[in-house]
mmCIF file of N, CA and C in Angstrom:
data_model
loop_
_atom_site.group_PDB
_atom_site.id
_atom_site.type_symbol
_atom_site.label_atom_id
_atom_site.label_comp_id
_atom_site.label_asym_id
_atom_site.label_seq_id
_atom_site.Cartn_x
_atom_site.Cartn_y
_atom_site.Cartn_z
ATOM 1 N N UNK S 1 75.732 104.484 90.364
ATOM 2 C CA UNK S 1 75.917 105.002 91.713
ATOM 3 C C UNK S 1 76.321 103.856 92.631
ATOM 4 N N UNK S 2 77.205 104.284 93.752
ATOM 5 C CA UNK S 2 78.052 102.989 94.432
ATOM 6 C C UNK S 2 76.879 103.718 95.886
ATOM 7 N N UNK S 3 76.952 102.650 96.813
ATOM 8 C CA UNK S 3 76.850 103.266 98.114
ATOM 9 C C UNK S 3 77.788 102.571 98.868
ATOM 10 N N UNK S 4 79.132 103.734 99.654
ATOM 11 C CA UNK S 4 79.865 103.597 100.081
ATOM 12 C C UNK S 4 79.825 103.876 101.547
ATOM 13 N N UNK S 5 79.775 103.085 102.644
ATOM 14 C CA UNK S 5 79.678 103.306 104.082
ATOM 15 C C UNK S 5 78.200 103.937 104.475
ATOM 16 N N UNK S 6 78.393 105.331 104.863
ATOM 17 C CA UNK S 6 77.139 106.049 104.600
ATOM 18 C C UNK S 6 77.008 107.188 103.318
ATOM 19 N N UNK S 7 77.819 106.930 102.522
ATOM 20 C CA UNK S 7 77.769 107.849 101.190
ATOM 21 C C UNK S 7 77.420 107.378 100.400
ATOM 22 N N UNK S 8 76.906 107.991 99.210
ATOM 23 C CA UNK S 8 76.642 107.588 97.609
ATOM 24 C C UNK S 8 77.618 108.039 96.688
ATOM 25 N N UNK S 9 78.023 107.032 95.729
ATOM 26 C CA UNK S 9 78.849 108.206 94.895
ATOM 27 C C UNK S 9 78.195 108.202 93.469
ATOM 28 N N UNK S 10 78.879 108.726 92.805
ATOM 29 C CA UNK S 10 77.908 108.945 91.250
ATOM 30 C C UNK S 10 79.133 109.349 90.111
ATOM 31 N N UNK S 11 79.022 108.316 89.570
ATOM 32 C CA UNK S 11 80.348 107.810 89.046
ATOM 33 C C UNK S 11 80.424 108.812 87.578
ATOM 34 N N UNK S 12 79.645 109.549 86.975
ATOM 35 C CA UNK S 12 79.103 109.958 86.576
ATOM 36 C C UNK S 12 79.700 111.381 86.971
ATOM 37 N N UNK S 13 79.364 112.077 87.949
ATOM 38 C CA UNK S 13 79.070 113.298 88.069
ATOM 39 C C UNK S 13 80.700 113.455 89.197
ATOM 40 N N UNK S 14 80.729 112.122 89.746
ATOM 41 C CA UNK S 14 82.094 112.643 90.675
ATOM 42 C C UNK S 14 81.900 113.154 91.798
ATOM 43 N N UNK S 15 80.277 113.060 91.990
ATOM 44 C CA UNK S 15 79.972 114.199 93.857
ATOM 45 C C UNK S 15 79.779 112.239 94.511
ATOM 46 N N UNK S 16 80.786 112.948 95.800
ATOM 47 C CA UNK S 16 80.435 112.065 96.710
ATOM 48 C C UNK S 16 79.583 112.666 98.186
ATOM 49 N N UNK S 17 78.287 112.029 98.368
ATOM 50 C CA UNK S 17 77.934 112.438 99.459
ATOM 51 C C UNK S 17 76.982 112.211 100.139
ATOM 52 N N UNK S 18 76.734 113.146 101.634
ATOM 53 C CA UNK S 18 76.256 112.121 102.538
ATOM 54 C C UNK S 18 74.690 112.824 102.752
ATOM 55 N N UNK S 19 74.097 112.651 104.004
ATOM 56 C CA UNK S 19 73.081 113.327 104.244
ATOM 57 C C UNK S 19 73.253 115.052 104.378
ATOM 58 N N UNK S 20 74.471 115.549 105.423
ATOM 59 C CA UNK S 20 74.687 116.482 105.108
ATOM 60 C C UNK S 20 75.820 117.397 104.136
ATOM 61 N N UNK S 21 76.380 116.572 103.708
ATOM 62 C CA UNK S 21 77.268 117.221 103.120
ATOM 63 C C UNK S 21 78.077 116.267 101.626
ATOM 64 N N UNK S 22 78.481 116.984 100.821
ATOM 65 C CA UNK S 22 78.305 116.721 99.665
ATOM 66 C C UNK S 22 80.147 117.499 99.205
ATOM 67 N N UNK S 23 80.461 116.044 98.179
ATOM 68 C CA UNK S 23 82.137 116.775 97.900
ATOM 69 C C UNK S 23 82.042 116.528 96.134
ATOM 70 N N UNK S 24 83.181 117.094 95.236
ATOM 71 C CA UNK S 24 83.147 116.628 94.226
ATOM 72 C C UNK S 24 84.660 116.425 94.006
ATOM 73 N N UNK S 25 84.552 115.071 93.741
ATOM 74 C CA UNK S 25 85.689 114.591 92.947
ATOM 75 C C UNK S 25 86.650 115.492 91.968
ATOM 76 N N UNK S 26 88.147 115.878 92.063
ATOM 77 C CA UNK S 26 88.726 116.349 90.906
ATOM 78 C C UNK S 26 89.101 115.529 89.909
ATOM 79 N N UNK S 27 88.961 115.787 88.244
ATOM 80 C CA UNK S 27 89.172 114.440 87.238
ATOM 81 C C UNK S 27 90.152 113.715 87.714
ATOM 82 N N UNK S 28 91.343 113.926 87.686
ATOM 83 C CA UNK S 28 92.051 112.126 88.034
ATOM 84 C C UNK S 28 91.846 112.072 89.236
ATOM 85 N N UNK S 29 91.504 112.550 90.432
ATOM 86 C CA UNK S 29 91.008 111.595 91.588
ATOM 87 C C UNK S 29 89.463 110.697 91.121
ATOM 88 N N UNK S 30 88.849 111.153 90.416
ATOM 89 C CA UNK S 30 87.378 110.448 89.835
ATOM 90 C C UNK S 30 88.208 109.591 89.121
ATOM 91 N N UNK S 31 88.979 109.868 87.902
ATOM 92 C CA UNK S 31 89.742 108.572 86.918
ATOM 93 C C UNK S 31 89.625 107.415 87.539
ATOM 94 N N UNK S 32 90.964 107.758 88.725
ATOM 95 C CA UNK S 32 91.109 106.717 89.973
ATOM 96 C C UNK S 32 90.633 106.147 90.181
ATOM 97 N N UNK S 33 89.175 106.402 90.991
ATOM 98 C CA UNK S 33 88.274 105.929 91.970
ATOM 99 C C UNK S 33 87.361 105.124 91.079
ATOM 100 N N UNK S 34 86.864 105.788 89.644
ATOM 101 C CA UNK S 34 86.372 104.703 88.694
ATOM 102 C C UNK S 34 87.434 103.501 88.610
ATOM 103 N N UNK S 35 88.367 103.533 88.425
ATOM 104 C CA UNK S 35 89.474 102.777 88.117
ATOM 105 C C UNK S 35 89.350 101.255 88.880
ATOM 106 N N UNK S 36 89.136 102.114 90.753
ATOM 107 C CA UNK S 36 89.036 101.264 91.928
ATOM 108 C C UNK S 36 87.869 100.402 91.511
ATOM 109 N N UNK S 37 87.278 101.247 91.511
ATOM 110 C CA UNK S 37 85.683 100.812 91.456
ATOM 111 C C UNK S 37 85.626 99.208 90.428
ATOM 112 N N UNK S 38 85.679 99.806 89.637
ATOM 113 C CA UNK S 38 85.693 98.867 88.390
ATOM 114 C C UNK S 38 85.972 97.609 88.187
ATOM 115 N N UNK S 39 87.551 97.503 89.444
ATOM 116 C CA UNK S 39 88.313 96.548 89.467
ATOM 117 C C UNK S 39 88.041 96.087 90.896
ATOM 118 N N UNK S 40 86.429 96.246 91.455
ATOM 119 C CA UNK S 40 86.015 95.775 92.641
ATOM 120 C C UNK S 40 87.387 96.487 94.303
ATOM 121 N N UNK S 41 88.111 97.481 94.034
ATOM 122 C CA UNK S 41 89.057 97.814 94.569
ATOM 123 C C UNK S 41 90.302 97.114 95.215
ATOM 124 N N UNK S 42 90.528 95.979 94.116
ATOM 125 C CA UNK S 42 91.646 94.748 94.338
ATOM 126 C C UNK S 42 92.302 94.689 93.299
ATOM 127 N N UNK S 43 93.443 95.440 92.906
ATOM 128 C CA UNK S 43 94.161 96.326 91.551
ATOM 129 C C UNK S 43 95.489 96.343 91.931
ATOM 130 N N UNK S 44 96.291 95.476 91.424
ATOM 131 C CA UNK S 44 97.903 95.686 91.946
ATOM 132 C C UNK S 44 98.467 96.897 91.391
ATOM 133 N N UNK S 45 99.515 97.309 91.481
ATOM 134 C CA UNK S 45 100.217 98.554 91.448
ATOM 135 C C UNK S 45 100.551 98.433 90.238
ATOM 136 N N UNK S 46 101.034 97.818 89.799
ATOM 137 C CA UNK S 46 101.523 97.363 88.432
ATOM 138 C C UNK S 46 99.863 97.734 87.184
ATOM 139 N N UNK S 47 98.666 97.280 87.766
ATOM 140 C CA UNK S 47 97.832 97.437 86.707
ATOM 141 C C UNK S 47 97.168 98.470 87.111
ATOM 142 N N UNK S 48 96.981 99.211 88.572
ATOM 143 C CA UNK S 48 96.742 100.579 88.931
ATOM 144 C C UNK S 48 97.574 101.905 87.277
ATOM 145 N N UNK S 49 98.660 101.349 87.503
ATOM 146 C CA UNK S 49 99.873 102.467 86.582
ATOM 147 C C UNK S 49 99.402 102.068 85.081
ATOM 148 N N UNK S 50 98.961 100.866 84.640
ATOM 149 C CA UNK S 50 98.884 100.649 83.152
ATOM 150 C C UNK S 50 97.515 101.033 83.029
ATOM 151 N N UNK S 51 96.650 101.194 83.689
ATOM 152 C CA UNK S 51 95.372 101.521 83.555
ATOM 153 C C UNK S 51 94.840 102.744 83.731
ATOM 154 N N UNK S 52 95.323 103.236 85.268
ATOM 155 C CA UNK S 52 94.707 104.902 85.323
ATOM 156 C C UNK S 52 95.617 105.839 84.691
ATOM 157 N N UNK S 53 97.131 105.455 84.960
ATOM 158 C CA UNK S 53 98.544 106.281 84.923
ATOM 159 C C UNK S 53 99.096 106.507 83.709
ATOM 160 N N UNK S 54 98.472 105.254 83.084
ATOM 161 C CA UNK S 54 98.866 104.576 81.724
ATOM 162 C C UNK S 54 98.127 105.564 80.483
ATOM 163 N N UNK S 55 97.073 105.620 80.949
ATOM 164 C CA UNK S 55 95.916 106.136 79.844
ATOM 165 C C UNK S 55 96.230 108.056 80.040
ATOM 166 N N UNK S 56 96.419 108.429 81.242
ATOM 167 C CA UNK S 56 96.623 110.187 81.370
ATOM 168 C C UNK S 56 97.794 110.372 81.351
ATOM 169 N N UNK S 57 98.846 109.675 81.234
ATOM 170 C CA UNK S 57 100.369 110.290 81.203
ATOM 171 C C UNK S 57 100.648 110.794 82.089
ATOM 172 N N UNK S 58 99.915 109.951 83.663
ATOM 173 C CA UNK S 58 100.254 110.140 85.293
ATOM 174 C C UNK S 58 101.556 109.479 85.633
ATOM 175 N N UNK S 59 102.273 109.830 86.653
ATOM 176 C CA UNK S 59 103.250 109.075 87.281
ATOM 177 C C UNK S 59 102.707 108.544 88.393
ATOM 178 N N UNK S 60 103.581 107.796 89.195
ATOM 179 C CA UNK S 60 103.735 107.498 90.784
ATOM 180 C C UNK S 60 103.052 108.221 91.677
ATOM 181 N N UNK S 61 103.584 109.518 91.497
ATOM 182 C CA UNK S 61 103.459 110.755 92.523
ATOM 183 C C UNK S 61 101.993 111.228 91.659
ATOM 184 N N UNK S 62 101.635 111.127 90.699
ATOM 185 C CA UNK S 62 99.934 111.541 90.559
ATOM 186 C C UNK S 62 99.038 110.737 90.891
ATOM 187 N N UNK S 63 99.815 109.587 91.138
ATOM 188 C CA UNK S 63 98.320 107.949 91.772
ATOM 189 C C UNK S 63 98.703 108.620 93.507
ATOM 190 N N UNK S 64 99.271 108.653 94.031
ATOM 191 C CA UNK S 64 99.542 108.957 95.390
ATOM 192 C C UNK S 64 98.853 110.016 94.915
ATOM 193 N N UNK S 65 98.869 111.385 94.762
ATOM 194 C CA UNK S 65 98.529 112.749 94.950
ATOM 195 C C UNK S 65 96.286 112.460 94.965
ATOM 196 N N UNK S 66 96.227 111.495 93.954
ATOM 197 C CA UNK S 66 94.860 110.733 93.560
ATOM 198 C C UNK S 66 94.190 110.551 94.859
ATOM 199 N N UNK S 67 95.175 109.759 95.212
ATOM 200 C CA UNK S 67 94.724 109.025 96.303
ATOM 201 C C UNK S 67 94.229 109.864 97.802
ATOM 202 N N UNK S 68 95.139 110.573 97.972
ATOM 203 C CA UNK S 68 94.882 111.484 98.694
ATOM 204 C C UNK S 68 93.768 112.399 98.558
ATOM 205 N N UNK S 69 93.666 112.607 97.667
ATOM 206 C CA UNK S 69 92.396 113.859 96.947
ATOM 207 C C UNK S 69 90.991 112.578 97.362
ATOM 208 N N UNK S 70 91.356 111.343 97.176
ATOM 209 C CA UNK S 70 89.853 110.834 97.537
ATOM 210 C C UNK S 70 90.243 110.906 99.112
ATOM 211 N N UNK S 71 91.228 110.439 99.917
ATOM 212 C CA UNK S 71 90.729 110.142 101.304
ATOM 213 C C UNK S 71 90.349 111.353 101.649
ATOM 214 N N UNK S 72 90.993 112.404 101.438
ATOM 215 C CA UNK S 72 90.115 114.045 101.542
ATOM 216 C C UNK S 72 88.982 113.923 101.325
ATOM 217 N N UNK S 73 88.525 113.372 100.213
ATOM 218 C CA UNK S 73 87.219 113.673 99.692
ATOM 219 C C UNK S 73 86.009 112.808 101.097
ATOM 220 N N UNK S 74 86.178 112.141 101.282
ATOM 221 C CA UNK S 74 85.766 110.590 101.566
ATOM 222 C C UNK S 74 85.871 111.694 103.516
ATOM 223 N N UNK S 75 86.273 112.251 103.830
ATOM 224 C CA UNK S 75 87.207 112.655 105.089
ATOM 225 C C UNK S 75 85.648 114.159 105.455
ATOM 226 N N UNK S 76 86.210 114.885 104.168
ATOM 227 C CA UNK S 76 84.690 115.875 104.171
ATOM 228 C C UNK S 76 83.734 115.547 104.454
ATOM 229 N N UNK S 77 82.853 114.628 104.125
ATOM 230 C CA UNK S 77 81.869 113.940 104.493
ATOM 231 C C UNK S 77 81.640 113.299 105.839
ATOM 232 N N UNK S 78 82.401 113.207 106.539
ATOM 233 C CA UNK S 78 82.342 112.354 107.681
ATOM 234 C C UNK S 78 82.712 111.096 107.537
ATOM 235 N N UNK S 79 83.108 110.664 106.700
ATOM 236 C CA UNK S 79 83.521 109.899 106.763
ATOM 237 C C UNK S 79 85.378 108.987 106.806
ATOM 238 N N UNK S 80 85.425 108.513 107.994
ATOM 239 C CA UNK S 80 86.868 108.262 108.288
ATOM 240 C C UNK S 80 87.233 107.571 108.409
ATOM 241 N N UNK S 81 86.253 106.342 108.651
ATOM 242 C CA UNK S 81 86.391 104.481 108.377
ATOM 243 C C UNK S 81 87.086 103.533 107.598
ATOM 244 N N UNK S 82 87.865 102.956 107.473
ATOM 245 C CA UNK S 82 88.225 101.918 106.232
ATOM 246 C C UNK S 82 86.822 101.468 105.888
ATOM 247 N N UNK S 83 87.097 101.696 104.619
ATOM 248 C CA UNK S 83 86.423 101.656 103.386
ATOM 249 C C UNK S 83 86.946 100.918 102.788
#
């Protein structure tokens, strides 16, 4: 489990959430975000694609689409901060 701003996440299960409210990760936005995680969230583009993109037979447009699905996720919660 990470604690992110005022959230927890659960790397594991894919729910990110807060006191009141609670989201769940879809699999490659979780892939992703383990991905981030992992790599302390300092991952060039180049090893973002050989690592998350690389392993599911994602493109470009599915790390962007990813990405989005977490700031959504991250957005539900109340939370809207750089992170």
């Amino acid at each position: 489990k990470y604690k992110i701003a005022d959230a927890t996440f659960d790397t594991q299960t894919g729910v990110l959430k807060t006191d009141g409210h609670e989201v769940k990760l879809q699999a490659k936005a979780l892939a992703l975000f383990n991905c981030l995680l992992n790599n302390d969230g300092a991952i060039s583009h180049q090893q973002l694609i050989d690592e998350f993109a690389g392993n599911q037979n994602i493109g470009k447009r599915g790390i962007i689409n990813a990405v989005a699905k977490i700031r959504k996720a991250f957005k539900s919660v109340d939370i809207d901060e750089d992170i």
